[in-house]
Short mmCIF file of C-alpha atoms and ligand atoms in Angstrom, two decimals:
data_model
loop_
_atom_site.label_atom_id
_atom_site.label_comp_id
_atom_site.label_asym_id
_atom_site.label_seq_id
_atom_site.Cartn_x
_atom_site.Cartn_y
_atom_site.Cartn_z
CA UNK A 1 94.58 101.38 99.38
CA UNK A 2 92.33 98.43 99.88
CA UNK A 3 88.60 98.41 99.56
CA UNK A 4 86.98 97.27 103.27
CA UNK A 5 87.47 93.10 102.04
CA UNK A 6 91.26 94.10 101.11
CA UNK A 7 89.92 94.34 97.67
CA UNK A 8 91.58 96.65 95.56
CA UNK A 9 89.82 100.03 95.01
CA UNK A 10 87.12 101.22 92.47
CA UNK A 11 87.35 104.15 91.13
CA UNK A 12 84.17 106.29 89.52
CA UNK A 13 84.51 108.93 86.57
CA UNK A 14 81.40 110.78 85.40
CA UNK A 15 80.54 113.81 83.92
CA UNK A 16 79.12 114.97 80.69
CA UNK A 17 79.44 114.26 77.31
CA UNK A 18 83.36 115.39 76.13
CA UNK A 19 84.49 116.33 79.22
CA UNK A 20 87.16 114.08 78.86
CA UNK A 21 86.12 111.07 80.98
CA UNK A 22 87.09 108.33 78.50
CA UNK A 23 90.54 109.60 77.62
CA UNK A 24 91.67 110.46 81.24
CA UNK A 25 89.69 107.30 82.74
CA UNK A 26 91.58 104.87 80.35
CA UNK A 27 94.94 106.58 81.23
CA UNK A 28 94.62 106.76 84.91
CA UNK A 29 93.47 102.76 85.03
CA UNK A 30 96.50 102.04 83.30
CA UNK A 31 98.74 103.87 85.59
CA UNK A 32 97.06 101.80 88.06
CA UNK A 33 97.30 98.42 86.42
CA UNK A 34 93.51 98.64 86.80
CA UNK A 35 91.15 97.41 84.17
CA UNK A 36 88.73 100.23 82.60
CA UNK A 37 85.31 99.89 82.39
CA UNK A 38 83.85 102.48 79.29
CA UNK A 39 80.23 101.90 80.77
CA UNK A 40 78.44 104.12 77.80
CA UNK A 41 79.89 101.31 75.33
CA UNK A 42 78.01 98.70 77.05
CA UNK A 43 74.71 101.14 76.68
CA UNK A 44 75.88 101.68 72.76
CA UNK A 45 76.27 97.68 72.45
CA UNK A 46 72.70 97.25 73.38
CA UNK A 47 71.44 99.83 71.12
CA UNK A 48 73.25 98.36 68.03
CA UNK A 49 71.05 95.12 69.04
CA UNK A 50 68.07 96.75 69.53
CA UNK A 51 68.67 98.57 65.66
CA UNK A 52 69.67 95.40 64.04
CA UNK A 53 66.69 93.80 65.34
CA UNK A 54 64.43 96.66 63.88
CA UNK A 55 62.94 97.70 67.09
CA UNK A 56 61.40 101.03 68.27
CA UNK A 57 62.54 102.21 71.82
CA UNK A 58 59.26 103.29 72.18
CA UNK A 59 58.02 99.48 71.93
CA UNK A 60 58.54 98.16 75.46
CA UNK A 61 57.26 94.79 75.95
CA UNK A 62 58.87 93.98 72.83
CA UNK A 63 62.45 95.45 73.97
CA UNK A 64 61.89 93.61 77.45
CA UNK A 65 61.71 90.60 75.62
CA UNK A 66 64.52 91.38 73.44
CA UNK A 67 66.71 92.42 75.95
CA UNK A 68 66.44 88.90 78.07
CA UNK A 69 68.68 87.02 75.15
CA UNK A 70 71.35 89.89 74.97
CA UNK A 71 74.64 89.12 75.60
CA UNK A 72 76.86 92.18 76.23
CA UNK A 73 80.36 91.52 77.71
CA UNK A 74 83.91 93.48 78.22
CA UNK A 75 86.85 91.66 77.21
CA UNK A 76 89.41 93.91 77.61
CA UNK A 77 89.13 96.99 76.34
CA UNK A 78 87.17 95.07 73.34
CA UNK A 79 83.33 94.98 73.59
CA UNK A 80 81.13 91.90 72.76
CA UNK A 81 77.86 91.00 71.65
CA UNK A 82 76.59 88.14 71.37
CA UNK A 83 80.23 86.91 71.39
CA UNK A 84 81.54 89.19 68.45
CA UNK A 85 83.47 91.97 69.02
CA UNK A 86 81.19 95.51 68.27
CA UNK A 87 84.43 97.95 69.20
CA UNK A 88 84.26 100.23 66.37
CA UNK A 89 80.65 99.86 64.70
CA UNK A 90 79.03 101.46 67.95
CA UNK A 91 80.46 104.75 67.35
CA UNK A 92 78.36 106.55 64.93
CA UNK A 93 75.99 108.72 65.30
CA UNK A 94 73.46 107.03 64.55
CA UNK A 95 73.88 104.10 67.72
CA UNK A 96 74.68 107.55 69.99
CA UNK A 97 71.70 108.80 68.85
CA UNK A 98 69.62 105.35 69.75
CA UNK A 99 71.59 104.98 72.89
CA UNK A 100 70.69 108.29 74.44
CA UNK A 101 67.20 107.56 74.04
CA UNK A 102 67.28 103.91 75.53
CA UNK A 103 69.46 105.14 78.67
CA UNK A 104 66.03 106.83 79.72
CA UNK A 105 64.33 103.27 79.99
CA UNK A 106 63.93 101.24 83.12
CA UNK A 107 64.21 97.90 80.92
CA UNK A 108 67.71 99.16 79.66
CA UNK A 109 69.16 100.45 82.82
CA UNK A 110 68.03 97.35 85.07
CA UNK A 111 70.03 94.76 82.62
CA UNK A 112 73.18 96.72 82.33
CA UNK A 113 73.86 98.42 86.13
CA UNK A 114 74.15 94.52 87.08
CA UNK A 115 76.71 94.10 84.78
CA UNK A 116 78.94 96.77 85.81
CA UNK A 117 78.40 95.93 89.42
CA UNK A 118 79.61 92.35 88.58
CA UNK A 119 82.58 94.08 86.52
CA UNK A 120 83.29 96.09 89.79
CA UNK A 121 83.27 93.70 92.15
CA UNK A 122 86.87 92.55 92.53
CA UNK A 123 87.88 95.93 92.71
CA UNK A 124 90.85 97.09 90.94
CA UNK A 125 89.05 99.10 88.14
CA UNK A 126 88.25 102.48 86.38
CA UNK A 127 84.45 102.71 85.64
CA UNK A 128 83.67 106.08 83.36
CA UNK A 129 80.14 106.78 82.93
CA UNK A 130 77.17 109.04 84.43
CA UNK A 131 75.86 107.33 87.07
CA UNK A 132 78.59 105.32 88.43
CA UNK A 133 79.46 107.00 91.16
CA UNK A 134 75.66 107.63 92.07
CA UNK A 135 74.51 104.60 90.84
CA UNK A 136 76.20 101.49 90.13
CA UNK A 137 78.76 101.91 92.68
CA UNK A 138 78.10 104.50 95.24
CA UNK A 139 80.30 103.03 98.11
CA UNK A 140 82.98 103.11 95.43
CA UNK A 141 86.27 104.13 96.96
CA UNK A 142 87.30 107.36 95.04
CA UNK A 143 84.86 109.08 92.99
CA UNK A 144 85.45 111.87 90.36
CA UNK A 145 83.21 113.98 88.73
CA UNK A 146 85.14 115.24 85.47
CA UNK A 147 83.60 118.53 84.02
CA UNK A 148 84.69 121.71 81.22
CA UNK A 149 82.82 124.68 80.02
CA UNK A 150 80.57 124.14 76.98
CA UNK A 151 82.70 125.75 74.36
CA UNK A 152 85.41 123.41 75.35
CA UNK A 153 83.63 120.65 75.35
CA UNK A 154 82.20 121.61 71.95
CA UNK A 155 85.78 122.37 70.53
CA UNK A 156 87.41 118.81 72.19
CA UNK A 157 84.17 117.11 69.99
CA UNK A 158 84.58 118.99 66.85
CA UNK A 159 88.18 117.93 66.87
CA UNK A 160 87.60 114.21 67.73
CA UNK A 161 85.33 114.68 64.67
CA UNK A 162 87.66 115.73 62.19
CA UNK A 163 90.53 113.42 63.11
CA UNK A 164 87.97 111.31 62.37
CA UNK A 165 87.62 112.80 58.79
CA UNK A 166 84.33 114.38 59.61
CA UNK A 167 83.90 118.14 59.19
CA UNK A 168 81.41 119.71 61.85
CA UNK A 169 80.17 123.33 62.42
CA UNK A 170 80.93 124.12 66.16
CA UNK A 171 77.54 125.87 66.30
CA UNK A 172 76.12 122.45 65.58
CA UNK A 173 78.26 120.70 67.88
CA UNK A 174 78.12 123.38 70.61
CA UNK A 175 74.45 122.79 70.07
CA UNK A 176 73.96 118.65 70.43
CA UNK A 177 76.39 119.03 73.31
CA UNK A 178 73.96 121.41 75.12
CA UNK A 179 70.80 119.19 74.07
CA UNK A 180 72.98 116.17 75.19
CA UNK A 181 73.52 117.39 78.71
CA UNK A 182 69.82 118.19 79.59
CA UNK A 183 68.94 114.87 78.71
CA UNK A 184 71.58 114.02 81.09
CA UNK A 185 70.66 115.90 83.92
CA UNK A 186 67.11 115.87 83.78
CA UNK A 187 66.29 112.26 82.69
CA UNK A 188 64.01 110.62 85.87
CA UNK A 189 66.08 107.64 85.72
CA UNK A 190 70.08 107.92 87.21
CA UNK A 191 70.43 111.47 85.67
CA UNK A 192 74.08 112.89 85.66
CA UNK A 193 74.82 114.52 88.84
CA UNK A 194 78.02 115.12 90.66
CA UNK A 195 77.90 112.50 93.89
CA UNK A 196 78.40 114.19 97.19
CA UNK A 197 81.78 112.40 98.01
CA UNK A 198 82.84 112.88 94.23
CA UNK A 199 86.32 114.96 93.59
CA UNK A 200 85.58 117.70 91.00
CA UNK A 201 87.81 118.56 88.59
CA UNK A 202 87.60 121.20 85.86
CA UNK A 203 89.48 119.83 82.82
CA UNK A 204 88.78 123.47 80.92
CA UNK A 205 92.10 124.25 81.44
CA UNK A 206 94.31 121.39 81.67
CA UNK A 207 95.93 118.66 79.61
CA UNK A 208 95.35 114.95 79.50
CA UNK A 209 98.16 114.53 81.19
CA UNK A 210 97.38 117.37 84.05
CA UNK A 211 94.45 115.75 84.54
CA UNK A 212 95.77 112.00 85.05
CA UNK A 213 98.42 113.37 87.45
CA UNK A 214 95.90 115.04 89.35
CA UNK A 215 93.23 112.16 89.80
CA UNK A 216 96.52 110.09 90.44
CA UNK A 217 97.80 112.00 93.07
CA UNK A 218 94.27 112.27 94.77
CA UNK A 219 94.31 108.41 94.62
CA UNK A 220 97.47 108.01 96.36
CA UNK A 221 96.60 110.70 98.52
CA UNK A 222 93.75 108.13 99.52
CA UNK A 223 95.70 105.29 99.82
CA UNK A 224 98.30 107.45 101.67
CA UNK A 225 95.85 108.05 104.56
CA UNK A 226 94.63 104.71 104.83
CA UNK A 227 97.74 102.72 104.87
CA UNK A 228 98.44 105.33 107.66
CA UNK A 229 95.46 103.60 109.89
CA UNK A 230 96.98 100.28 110.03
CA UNK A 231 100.75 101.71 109.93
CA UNK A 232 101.20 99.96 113.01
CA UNK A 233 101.17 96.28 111.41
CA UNK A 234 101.31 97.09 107.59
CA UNK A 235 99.00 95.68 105.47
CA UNK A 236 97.82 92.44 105.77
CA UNK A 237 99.17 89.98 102.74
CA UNK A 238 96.79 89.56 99.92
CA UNK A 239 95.26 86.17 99.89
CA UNK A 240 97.48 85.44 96.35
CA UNK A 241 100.71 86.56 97.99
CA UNK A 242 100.22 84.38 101.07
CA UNK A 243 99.72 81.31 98.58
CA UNK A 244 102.18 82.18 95.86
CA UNK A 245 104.76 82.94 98.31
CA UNK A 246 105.70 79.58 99.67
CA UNK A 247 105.12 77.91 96.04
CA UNK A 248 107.29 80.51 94.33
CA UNK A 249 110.00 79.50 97.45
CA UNK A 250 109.39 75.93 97.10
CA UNK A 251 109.93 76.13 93.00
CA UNK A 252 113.61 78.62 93.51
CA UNK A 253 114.62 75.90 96.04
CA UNK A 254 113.83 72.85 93.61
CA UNK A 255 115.38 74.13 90.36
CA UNK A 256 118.25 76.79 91.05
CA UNK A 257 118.97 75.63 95.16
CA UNK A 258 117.93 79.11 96.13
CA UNK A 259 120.02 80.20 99.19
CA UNK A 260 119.34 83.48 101.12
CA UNK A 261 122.33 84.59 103.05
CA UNK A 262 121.65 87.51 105.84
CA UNK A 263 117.79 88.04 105.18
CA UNK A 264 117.98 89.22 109.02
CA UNK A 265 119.27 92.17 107.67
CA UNK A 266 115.93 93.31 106.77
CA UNK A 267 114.15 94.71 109.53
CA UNK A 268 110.97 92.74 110.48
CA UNK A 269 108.55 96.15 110.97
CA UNK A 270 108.34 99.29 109.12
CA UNK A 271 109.71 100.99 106.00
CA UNK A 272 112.27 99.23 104.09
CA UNK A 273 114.00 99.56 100.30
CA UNK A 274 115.93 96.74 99.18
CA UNK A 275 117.97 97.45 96.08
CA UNK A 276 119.40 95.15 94.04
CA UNK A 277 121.12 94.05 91.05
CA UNK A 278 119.39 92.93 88.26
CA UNK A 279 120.10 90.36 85.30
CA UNK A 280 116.74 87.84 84.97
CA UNK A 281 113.06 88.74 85.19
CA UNK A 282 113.96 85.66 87.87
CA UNK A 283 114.98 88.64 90.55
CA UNK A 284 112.05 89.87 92.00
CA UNK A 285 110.38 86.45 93.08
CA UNK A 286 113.83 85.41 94.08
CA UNK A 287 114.40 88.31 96.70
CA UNK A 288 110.31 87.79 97.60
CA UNK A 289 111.06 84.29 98.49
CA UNK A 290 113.87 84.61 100.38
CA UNK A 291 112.85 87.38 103.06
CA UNK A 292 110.02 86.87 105.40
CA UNK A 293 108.07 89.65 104.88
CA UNK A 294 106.18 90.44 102.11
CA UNK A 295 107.71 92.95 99.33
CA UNK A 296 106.50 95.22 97.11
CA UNK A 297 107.63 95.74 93.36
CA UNK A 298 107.67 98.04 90.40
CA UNK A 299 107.31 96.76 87.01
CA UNK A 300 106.66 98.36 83.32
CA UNK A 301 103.44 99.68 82.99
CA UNK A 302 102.83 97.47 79.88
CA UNK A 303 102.64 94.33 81.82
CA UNK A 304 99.55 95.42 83.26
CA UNK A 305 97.69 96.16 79.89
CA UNK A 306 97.77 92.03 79.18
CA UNK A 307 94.55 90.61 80.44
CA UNK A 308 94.59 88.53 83.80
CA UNK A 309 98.28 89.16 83.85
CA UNK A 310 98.19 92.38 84.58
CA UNK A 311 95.53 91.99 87.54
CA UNK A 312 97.47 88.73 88.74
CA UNK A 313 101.02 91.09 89.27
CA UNK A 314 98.95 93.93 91.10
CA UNK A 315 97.35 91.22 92.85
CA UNK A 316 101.23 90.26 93.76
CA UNK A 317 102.42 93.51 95.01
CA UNK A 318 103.62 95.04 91.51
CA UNK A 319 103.06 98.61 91.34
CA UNK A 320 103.51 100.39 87.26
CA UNK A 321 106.21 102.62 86.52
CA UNK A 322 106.62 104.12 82.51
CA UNK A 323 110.19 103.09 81.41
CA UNK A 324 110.65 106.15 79.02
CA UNK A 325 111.33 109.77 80.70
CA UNK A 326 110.77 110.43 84.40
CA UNK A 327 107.74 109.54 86.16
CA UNK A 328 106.91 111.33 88.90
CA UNK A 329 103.75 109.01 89.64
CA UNK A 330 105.91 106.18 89.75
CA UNK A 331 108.17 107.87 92.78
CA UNK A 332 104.83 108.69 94.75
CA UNK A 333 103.62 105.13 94.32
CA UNK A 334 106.76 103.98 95.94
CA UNK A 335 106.87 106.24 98.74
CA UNK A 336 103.50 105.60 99.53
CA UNK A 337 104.80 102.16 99.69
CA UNK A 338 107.37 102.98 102.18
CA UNK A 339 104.83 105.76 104.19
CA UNK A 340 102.91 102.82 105.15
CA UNK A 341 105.60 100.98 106.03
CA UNK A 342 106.19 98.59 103.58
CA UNK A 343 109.29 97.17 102.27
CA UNK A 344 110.29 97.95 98.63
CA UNK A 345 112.28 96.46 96.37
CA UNK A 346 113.88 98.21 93.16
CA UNK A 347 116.58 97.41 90.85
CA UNK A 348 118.82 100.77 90.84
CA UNK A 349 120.21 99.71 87.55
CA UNK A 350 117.05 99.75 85.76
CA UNK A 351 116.45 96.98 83.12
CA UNK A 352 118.32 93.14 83.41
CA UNK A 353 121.86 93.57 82.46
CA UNK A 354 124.30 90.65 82.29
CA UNK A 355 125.28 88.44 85.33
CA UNK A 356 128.03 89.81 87.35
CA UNK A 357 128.28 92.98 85.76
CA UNK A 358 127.07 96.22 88.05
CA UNK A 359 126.14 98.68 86.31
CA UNK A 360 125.88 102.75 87.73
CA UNK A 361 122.59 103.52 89.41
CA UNK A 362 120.15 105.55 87.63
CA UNK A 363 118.73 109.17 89.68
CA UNK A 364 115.40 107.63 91.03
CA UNK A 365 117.07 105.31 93.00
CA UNK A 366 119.16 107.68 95.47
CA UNK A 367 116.21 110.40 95.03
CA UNK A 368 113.69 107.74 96.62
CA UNK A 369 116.28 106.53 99.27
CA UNK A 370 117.06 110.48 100.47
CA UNK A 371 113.45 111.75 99.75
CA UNK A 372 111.85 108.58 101.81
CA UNK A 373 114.52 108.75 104.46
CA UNK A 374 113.54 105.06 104.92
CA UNK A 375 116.30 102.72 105.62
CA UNK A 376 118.13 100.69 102.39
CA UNK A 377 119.11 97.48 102.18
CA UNK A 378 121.66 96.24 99.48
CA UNK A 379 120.81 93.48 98.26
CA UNK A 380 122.88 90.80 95.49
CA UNK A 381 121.82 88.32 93.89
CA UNK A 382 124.51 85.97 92.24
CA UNK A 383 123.63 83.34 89.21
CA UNK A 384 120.12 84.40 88.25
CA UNK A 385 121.31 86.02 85.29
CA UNK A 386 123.26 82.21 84.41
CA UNK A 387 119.53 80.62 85.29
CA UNK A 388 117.74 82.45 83.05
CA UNK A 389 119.24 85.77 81.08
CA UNK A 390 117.33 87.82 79.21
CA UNK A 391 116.11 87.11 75.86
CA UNK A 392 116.14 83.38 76.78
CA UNK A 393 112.88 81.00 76.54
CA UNK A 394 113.70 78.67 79.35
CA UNK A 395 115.58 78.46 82.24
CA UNK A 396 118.88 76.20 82.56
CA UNK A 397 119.89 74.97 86.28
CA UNK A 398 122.07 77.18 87.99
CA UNK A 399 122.66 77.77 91.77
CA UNK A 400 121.26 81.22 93.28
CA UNK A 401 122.21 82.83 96.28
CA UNK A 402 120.14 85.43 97.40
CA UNK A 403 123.14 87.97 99.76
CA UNK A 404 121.36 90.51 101.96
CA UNK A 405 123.65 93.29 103.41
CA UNK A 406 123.26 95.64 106.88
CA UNK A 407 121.12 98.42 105.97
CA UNK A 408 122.04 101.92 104.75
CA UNK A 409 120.51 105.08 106.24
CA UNK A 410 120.68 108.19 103.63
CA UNK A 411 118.02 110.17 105.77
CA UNK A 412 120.97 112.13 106.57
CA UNK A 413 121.31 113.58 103.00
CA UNK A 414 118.10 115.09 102.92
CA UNK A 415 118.98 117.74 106.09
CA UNK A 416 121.90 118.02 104.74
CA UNK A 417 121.05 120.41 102.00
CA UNK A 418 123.50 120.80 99.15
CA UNK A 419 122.51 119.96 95.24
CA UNK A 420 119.91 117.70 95.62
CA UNK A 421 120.70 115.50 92.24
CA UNK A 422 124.52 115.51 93.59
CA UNK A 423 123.23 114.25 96.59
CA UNK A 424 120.85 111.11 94.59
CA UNK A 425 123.60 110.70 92.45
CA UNK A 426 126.26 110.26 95.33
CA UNK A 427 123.34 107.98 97.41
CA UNK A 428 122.95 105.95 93.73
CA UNK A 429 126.87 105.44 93.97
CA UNK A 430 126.77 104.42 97.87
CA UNK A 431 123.93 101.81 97.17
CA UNK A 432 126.01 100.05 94.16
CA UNK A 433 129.08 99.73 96.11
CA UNK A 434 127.55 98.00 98.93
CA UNK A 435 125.79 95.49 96.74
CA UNK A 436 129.75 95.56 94.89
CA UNK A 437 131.24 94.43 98.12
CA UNK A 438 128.10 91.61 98.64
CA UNK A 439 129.11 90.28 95.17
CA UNK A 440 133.02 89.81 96.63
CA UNK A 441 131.59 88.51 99.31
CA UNK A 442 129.95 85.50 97.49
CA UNK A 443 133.53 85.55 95.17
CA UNK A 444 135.24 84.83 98.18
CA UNK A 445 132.57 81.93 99.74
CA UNK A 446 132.95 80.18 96.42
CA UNK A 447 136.84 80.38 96.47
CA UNK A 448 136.53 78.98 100.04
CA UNK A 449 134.20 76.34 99.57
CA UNK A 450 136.08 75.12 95.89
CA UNK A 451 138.39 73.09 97.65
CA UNK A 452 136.28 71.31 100.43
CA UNK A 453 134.27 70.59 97.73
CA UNK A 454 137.12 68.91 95.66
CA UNK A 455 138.35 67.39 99.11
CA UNK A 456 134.39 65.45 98.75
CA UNK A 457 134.89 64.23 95.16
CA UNK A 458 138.25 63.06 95.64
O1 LIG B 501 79.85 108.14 77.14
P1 LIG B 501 79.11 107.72 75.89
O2 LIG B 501 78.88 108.86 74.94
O3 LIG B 501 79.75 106.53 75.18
O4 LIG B 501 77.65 107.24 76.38
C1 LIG B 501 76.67 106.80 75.48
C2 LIG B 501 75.28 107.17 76.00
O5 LIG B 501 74.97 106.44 77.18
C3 LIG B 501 75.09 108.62 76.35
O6 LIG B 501 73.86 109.04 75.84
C4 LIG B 501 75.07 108.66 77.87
C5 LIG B 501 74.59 107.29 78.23
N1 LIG B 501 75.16 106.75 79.46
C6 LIG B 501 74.37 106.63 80.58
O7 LIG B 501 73.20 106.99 80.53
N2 LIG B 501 74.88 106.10 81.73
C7 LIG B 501 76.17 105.69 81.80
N3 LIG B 501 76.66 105.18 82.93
C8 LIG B 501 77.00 105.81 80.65
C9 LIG B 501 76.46 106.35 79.50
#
């Protein structure tokens, strides 16, 4: 799902104090690959300023002034003022205390909300706040309003608190919570409330990870419905993609002679999964160059935790999967891929192995061909792993050829019936051999071409 300029989305999670918002909000934008905006911290930066420089909130033309020379920037998930990084020291009680009081002023809201708007602007983020979806980003794309009973909320402080090391009556806690959200909901000034388009969800009774799954299937659920509208042609290419492609292309050519054999074999229109082998990090921009069409990838969600990376490989069709245990997010994203027609490529294998050497297909590979239906092309991809093999700084010359085979229809397993993991497993099995038989297929082209070549030298 793109935002109306083919931006990517933004995404708006309020609600009151320890309903969650932070934790879930952090955990959902790095599913996503999407950078998380904690806009409270930026409030709680301002009010360590406005402490250290002895100032009463009550003082306004004096705190105007103040505020002007204030820088307050997100780097990361680290926050800085005035250029030095104020993470931890703006969590006590103290600042919170402070901050809650400057929220209610004009002067403090009208130099932050700029800030996050500028934060939100490219799209592709998590903002978690009170007023963002109301506020600072009302035409935001999907908006949640995150909310649990008092006593939970109360309980979920009063533990923060003591893995902390701080002991807390829950009376007391259950107490400042309660003051907390009246000030909240009543201030005059962007007070909490639930937008009209927002997505409640009650975290009283649900994990962290409940709670992600939930906002992340209501996000693809979005993106599902939208990439259904332009079905038809498939998404346009992002700006990046349309530039990097014929560089990346260009670059394969120069230094490894990058041939594609068959690309035809991928259809043109509609849904498509390419599998193929894998031995170099090399393989994805290799099978994105040679096919016209643009692709779509999944890579480890820890690649898009690195700053600017992580934006530039979204930005490039990368999508994040976890690498440990099943994740079920990770198949959704990729048949949402394939539901709006796009073309997908995986490795079946899972991580780079060594060149030449197929390995078995893991489950997800044949569950996503038989669940999606959508046709599969095998795909191999000989000497990438002799370019540059894992665990290698640089790359060495080597030839690549890129071998495209016809495509593979598994839509039949899913009438079928039967044991559905027998039937992923025998689809995984299917998919290996064919790219098998493309790999004796290049065997054989070298053994041909071997002599004619000797024939030149002589
Ligand atoms: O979420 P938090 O506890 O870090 O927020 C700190 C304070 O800032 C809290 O009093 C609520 C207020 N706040 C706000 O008024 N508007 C926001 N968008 C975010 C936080």
């Amino acid at each position: 799902m793109r935002g109306a300029e083919g931006r990517e989305p933004v995404i708006t999670v309020d609600g009151p104090a320890a309903a969650g918002k932070s934790t879930v909000g952090r955990r959902l934008a790095e599913r996503l690959g999407f950078r998380f905006i904690d806009t409270g911290a930026m409030y709680r930066a301002l009010a360590l300023s406005v402490d250290a420089a002895g100032l009463s909130p009550d003082d306004e033309a004096k705190l105007r002034a103040h505020l002007e020379g204030v820088d307050v920037r997100l780097r990361g998930d680290r926050l800085l003022l005035d250029g030095r990084d104020v993470t931890a020291e703006i969590r006590t009680p103290r600042i919170s205390e402070l901050t809650s009081r400057l929220t209610r002023l004009a002067a403090v809201r009208e130099k932050i909300t700029p800030l996050q708007r500028r934060a939100a602007a490219a799209g592709g983020v998590v903002l978690e706040g009170r007023d963002t979806g109301t506020v600072v980003c009302p035409d935001a794309e999907v908006k949640f309003y995150m909310d649990a009973t008092l006593d939970e909320r109360a309980r979920r402080r009063q533990a923060e608190l003591r893995a902390r090391g701080l002991e807390a009556d829950f009376g007391t806690v259950r107490g400042e919570i309660g003051r907390r959200d009246v000030q909240d909901t009543t201030r005059a000034l962007a007070p909490l409330r639930k937008a009209d388009d927002a997505i409640e969800v009650d975290t009283s009774e649900l994990t962290i990870e409940q709670v992600v799954e939930r906002m992340l299937a209501e996000v693809e659920r979005r993106r599902g419905c939208r990439a259904e509208g332009r079905a038809a042609d498939g998404a346009p290419m992002s700006g990046l993609y349309a530039f990097a492609k014929p560089v990346a292309a260009a670059l394969l050519r120069l230094f490894f002679r990058l041939e594609a054999k068959n690309p035809d074999h991928v259809p043109s229109r509609g849904p498509v999964l390419l599998v193929a082998n894998h031995s170099s990090f090399l393989d994805p921009p290799l099978v994105g160059a040679a096919v016209s069409r643009q692709l779509w990838f999944l890579a480890k969600v820890e690649l898009f935790r690195i700053p600017l990376f992580g934006t530039l490989i979204r930005r490039l069709n990368a999508r994040p999967v976890r690498r440990q245990g099943p994740d079920p997010g990770a198949l959704r994203t990729a048949l949402r891929v394939l539901e709006a027609e796009g073309a997908l490529l995986i490795f079946p294998e899972g991580t780079r192995g060594e060149e030449g050497v197929l390995r078995p297909a893991k489950t997800g590979a044949g569950m996503l061909a038989v669940t999606s239906g959508a046709p599969v092309v095998p795909v191999y991809i000989s000497g990438s792993g002799r370019a540059w093999p894992r665990g290698r700084r640089f790359f060495r010359p080597a030839r690549i050829t890129v071998v495209f085979g016809p495509p593979l229809s598994f839509d039949g397993g899913r009438r079928a019936g039967g044991h559905r993991r027998a039937q992923y497993e025998a689809a995984g099995r299917e998919m290996m051999a064919a790219i098998a038989r493309l790999k004796d297929s290049v065997a054989a082209d070298g053994a041909r071409l071997k002599p004619r070549v000797h024939a030149q030298i002589q």
